[in-house]
Amino acid sequence: GESVGLHLPTLSVQEGDNSIINCAYSNSASDYFIWYKQESGKGPQFIIDIRSNMDKRQGQRVTVLLNKTVKHLSLQIAATQPGDSAVYFCAENISNSGYALNFGKGTSLLVTP
Amino acid sequence: DVKVTQSSRYLVKRTGEKVFLECVQDMDHENMFWYRQDPGLGLRLIYFSYDVKMKEKGDIPEGYSVSREKKERFSLILESASTNQTSMYLCASSPGYGSEGYTFGSGTRLTVV
């Protein structure tokens, strides 16, 4: 299947700043997107998702934006904390392709004091 | 609170050994997945199953097989372990068809020597 890509492999931000992690996808049939957070030594954890009939969704301190025109997805983390340091993955599900998600390679977020 | 359990966190096996990685979920999910995770390559799908005794090849099934005799258990089998199968293995489950997020296990780090 088509791969989901990330613009930057690493991102360093200062504690308290906002973080933005970007993701590009290439399949216009993708209809569902998810962001996962993976801390060292742990499995990925669900953060937030968005369906293709939406362009924005907010959670606690996180916002996902979807721009279908340019096939771009972003994760915004407000007031970044040291506990946000992790690898972040975006994933897509392609409509009618079956059960499996297609994952990007991940962005490492490092929060500095 | 653990919902997807992988039986081992760390394994060391010898080249040529038959290796079993076990995964159990307690959420009555239909779908289960095995991924491997390698630096720079992200998560790659090995096999998945959408029902008991059903299995589908993912992107990199060579050298692996799977077994799903019960709904809650999905086993990954390395028929004859090789050093290039040294990796982090992640099991996941999801409740239904298509647009659903996964719940991941904590991963098994396998080293083949």
Short mmCIF file of C-alpha atoms in Angstrom, two decimals:
data_model
loop_
_atom_site.label_atom_id
_atom_site.label_comp_id
_atom_site.label_asym_id
_atom_site.label_seq_id
_atom_site.Cartn_x
_atom_site.Cartn_y
_atom_site.Cartn_z
CA GLY A 1 0.00 0.00 0.00
CA GLU A 2 0.96 3.63 -0.17
CA SER A 3 3.03 4.88 2.68
CA VAL A 4 2.37 7.69 5.06
CA GLY A 5 5.29 10.05 5.45
CA LEU A 6 6.44 12.54 8.03
CA HIS A 7 8.14 15.83 7.27
CA LEU A 8 10.70 15.75 10.10
CA PRO A 9 12.25 12.77 11.85
CA THR A 10 13.06 14.76 15.03
CA LEU A 11 11.61 17.79 16.74
CA SER A 12 13.00 19.61 19.75
CA VAL A 13 10.82 22.08 21.67
CA GLN A 14 11.07 23.91 24.94
CA GLU A 15 8.81 23.04 27.79
CA GLY A 16 5.69 25.18 27.67
CA ASP A 17 5.86 25.82 23.94
CA ASN A 18 3.39 24.40 21.46
CA SER A 19 4.50 21.50 19.26
CA ILE A 20 3.39 20.72 15.74
CA ILE A 21 4.09 17.37 14.16
CA ASN A 22 3.28 16.98 10.50
CA CYS A 23 2.33 14.05 8.32
CA ALA A 24 1.73 13.73 4.59
CA TYR A 25 -0.28 11.02 2.95
CA SER A 26 -0.65 10.22 -0.69
CA ASN A 27 -3.79 8.12 -1.02
CA SER A 28 -6.91 10.20 -1.57
CA ALA A 29 -9.00 7.18 -0.56
CA SER A 30 -7.72 7.37 3.02
CA ASP A 31 -10.73 8.05 5.21
CA TYR A 32 -9.52 7.67 8.77
CA PHE A 33 -6.39 8.91 10.48
CA ILE A 34 -4.92 8.31 13.90
CA TRP A 35 -2.05 9.69 15.91
CA TYR A 36 -0.16 7.41 18.26
CA LYS A 37 2.43 8.18 20.92
CA GLN A 38 5.16 5.70 21.73
CA GLU A 39 7.30 6.16 24.80
CA SER A 40 10.58 4.35 25.15
CA GLY A 41 10.10 0.66 25.87
CA LYS A 42 6.34 0.77 25.43
CA GLY A 43 3.85 0.01 22.70
CA PRO A 44 2.15 2.85 20.80
CA GLN A 45 -0.77 4.49 22.56
CA PHE A 46 -3.77 6.08 20.87
CA ILE A 47 -3.85 9.88 21.15
CA ILE A 48 -6.54 11.16 18.83
CA ASP A 49 -8.23 10.28 15.57
CA ILE A 50 -10.08 12.07 12.80
CA ARG A 51 -12.27 10.95 9.96
CA SER A 52 -12.10 12.40 6.49
CA ASN A 53 -15.42 14.22 6.83
CA MET A 54 -13.82 16.49 9.44
CA ASP A 55 -10.96 18.97 9.23
CA LYS A 56 -10.27 19.51 12.91
CA ARG A 57 -10.67 17.61 16.11
CA GLN A 58 -9.61 18.56 19.60
CA GLY A 59 -8.70 16.55 22.62
CA GLN A 60 -7.05 17.34 25.88
CA ARG A 61 -4.09 19.59 24.93
CA VAL A 62 -4.01 18.02 21.47
CA THR A 63 -5.56 19.05 18.18
CA VAL A 64 -5.47 17.19 14.90
CA LEU A 65 -5.90 19.10 11.66
CA LEU A 66 -6.68 17.44 8.36
CA ASN A 67 -6.21 19.16 5.02
CA LYS A 68 -7.53 16.85 2.35
CA THR A 69 -6.71 19.26 -0.44
CA VAL A 70 -2.98 18.87 0.11
CA LYS A 71 -3.21 15.47 1.85
CA HIS A 72 -1.67 16.74 5.05
CA LEU A 73 -2.28 15.88 8.67
CA SER A 74 -0.86 17.59 11.74
CA LEU A 75 -0.82 17.05 15.46
CA GLN A 76 -0.63 20.09 17.68
CA ILE A 77 0.32 19.73 21.33
CA ALA A 78 -0.35 22.73 23.52
CA ALA A 79 1.97 23.70 26.38
CA THR A 80 4.33 20.80 25.75
CA GLN A 81 5.51 18.98 28.85
CA PRO A 82 8.50 16.71 29.49
CA GLY A 83 6.10 13.76 29.57
CA ASP A 84 5.25 14.47 25.94
CA SER A 85 8.73 13.38 24.88
CA ALA A 86 8.13 10.33 22.71
CA VAL A 87 7.91 9.14 19.14
CA TYR A 88 4.68 10.13 17.40
CA PHE A 89 3.21 8.14 14.53
CA CYS A 90 0.44 8.98 12.17
CA ALA A 91 -1.56 6.17 10.65
CA GLU A 92 -4.16 5.97 7.92
CA ASN A 93 -6.88 3.60 6.95
CA ILE A 94 -7.70 3.44 3.29
CA SER A 95 -11.39 3.14 2.60
CA ASN A 96 -12.43 -0.39 1.58
CA SER A 97 -8.86 -1.66 1.78
CA GLY A 98 -9.50 -3.93 4.71
CA TYR A 99 -8.58 -4.02 8.31
CA ALA A 100 -4.99 -2.87 8.55
CA LEU A 101 -3.66 0.61 9.26
CA ASN A 102 -0.71 2.02 7.37
CA PHE A 103 1.82 3.75 9.64
CA GLY A 104 4.29 6.53 9.04
CA LYS A 105 7.89 6.16 10.21
CA GLY A 106 7.49 8.41 13.23
CA THR A 107 8.74 11.72 14.56
CA SER A 108 10.75 11.90 17.74
CA LEU A 109 9.67 14.78 19.97
CA LEU A 110 12.15 15.96 22.58
CA VAL A 111 10.99 18.44 25.18
CA THR A 112 13.79 20.44 26.78
CA PRO A 113 13.51 22.35 30.06
CA ASP B 1 -5.80 -2.31 33.08
CA VAL B 2 -3.72 -4.19 30.50
CA LYS B 3 -5.82 -5.12 27.48
CA VAL B 4 -3.31 -6.56 25.00
CA THR B 5 -0.69 -8.74 26.60
CA GLN B 6 2.44 -10.01 24.94
CA SER B 7 3.90 -12.92 26.83
CA SER B 8 7.54 -11.81 26.79
CA ARG B 9 9.17 -8.39 26.92
CA TYR B 10 12.62 -9.68 25.94
CA LEU B 11 13.68 -12.86 24.19
CA VAL B 12 17.05 -14.12 23.03
CA LYS B 13 17.03 -17.04 20.62
CA ARG B 14 19.59 -18.86 18.51
CA THR B 15 19.66 -18.92 14.73
CA GLY B 16 17.55 -21.76 13.41
CA GLU B 17 15.32 -22.06 16.47
CA LYS B 18 11.55 -22.09 16.14
CA VAL B 19 10.20 -19.11 18.06
CA PHE B 20 6.69 -18.48 19.32
CA LEU B 21 5.48 -15.01 20.23
CA GLU B 22 2.16 -14.96 22.03
CA CYS B 23 -0.44 -12.22 22.21
CA VAL B 24 -3.69 -12.20 24.16
CA GLN B 25 -6.40 -9.55 24.19
CA ASP B 26 -9.31 -9.31 26.61
CA MET B 27 -11.50 -6.86 24.69
CA ASP B 28 -13.32 -9.40 22.50
CA HIS B 29 -11.82 -7.75 19.42
CA GLU B 30 -12.32 -9.32 16.02
CA ASN B 31 -9.05 -8.24 14.45
CA MET B 32 -5.52 -8.91 15.58
CA PHE B 33 -2.23 -7.85 14.03
CA TRP B 34 1.48 -8.49 14.22
CA TYR B 35 3.93 -5.74 13.30
CA ARG B 36 7.66 -5.49 13.53
CA GLN B 37 9.30 -2.18 14.32
CA ASP B 38 12.80 -1.29 13.19
CA PRO B 39 14.67 2.03 13.39
CA GLY B 40 14.09 4.11 10.30
CA LEU B 41 11.52 1.68 8.91
CA GLY B 42 8.61 2.29 11.24
CA LEU B 43 5.94 -0.35 11.77
CA ARG B 44 5.61 -3.00 9.11
CA LEU B 45 2.69 -5.39 9.00
CA ILE B 46 3.61 -9.08 9.10
CA TYR B 47 0.24 -10.82 9.38
CA PHE B 48 -3.23 -10.06 10.56
CA SER B 49 -6.36 -11.98 11.38
CA TYR B 50 -9.97 -10.84 11.21
CA ASP B 51 -11.53 -13.94 12.68
CA VAL B 52 -10.69 -17.18 14.40
CA LYS B 53 -8.68 -19.47 12.11
CA MET B 54 -8.48 -16.69 9.49
CA LYS B 55 -5.22 -15.03 8.54
CA GLU B 56 -3.98 -12.62 5.93
CA LYS B 57 -0.45 -11.79 4.85
CA GLY B 58 0.78 -8.32 5.48
CA ASP B 59 3.66 -6.55 3.82
CA ILE B 60 6.50 -8.75 5.09
CA PRO B 61 5.22 -12.28 5.83
CA GLU B 62 8.30 -14.17 4.65
CA GLY B 63 9.85 -16.25 7.39
CA TYR B 64 6.79 -15.98 9.63
CA SER B 65 3.54 -17.79 10.18
CA VAL B 66 0.63 -17.19 12.53
CA SER B 67 -2.02 -19.09 14.41
CA ARG B 68 -5.38 -17.98 15.71
CA GLU B 69 -7.21 -20.89 17.28
CA LYS B 70 -9.13 -18.74 19.75
CA LYS B 71 -10.50 -15.24 19.36
CA GLU B 72 -8.41 -13.79 22.14
CA ARG B 73 -5.06 -15.27 21.15
CA PHE B 74 -2.87 -14.58 18.13
CA SER B 75 0.52 -16.25 17.89
CA LEU B 76 3.43 -15.29 15.66
CA ILE B 77 5.80 -18.10 14.72
CA LEU B 78 9.30 -17.73 13.37
CA GLU B 79 9.82 -21.09 11.68
CA SER B 80 13.62 -20.86 11.69
CA ALA B 81 14.89 -17.72 13.36
CA SER B 82 17.50 -15.68 11.57
CA THR B 83 19.55 -12.70 12.69
CA ASN B 84 17.62 -10.37 10.37
CA GLN B 85 14.54 -11.11 12.42
CA THR B 86 16.04 -9.35 15.40
CA SER B 87 13.48 -6.64 16.03
CA MET B 88 10.73 -5.25 18.23
CA TYR B 89 7.49 -7.15 17.63
CA LEU B 90 4.20 -5.44 18.37
CA CYS B 91 0.82 -7.09 18.63
CA ALA B 92 -2.38 -5.07 18.27
CA SER B 93 -6.10 -5.63 18.16
CA SER B 94 -9.11 -3.69 16.87
CA PRO B 95 -12.83 -4.17 17.26
CA GLY B 96 -14.22 -4.19 13.74
CA TYR B 97 -13.82 -3.60 10.07
CA GLY B 98 -11.77 -0.80 8.66
CA SER B 99 -11.90 2.52 10.39
CA GLU B 100 -10.99 1.67 13.92
CA GLY B 101 -7.96 2.35 16.02
CA TYR B 102 -5.70 -0.30 17.40
CA THR B 103 -4.82 -1.17 20.94
CA PHE B 104 -1.19 -2.24 21.12
CA GLY B 105 0.66 -4.51 23.44
CA SER B 106 3.93 -3.44 25.05
CA GLY B 107 6.05 -5.25 22.53
CA THR B 108 8.54 -8.11 22.54
CA ARG B 109 12.14 -7.29 21.79
CA LEU B 110 13.58 -10.36 20.10
CA THR B 111 17.29 -10.84 19.59
CA VAL B 112 18.46 -13.69 17.38
CA VAL B 113 22.09 -14.63 17.86
#
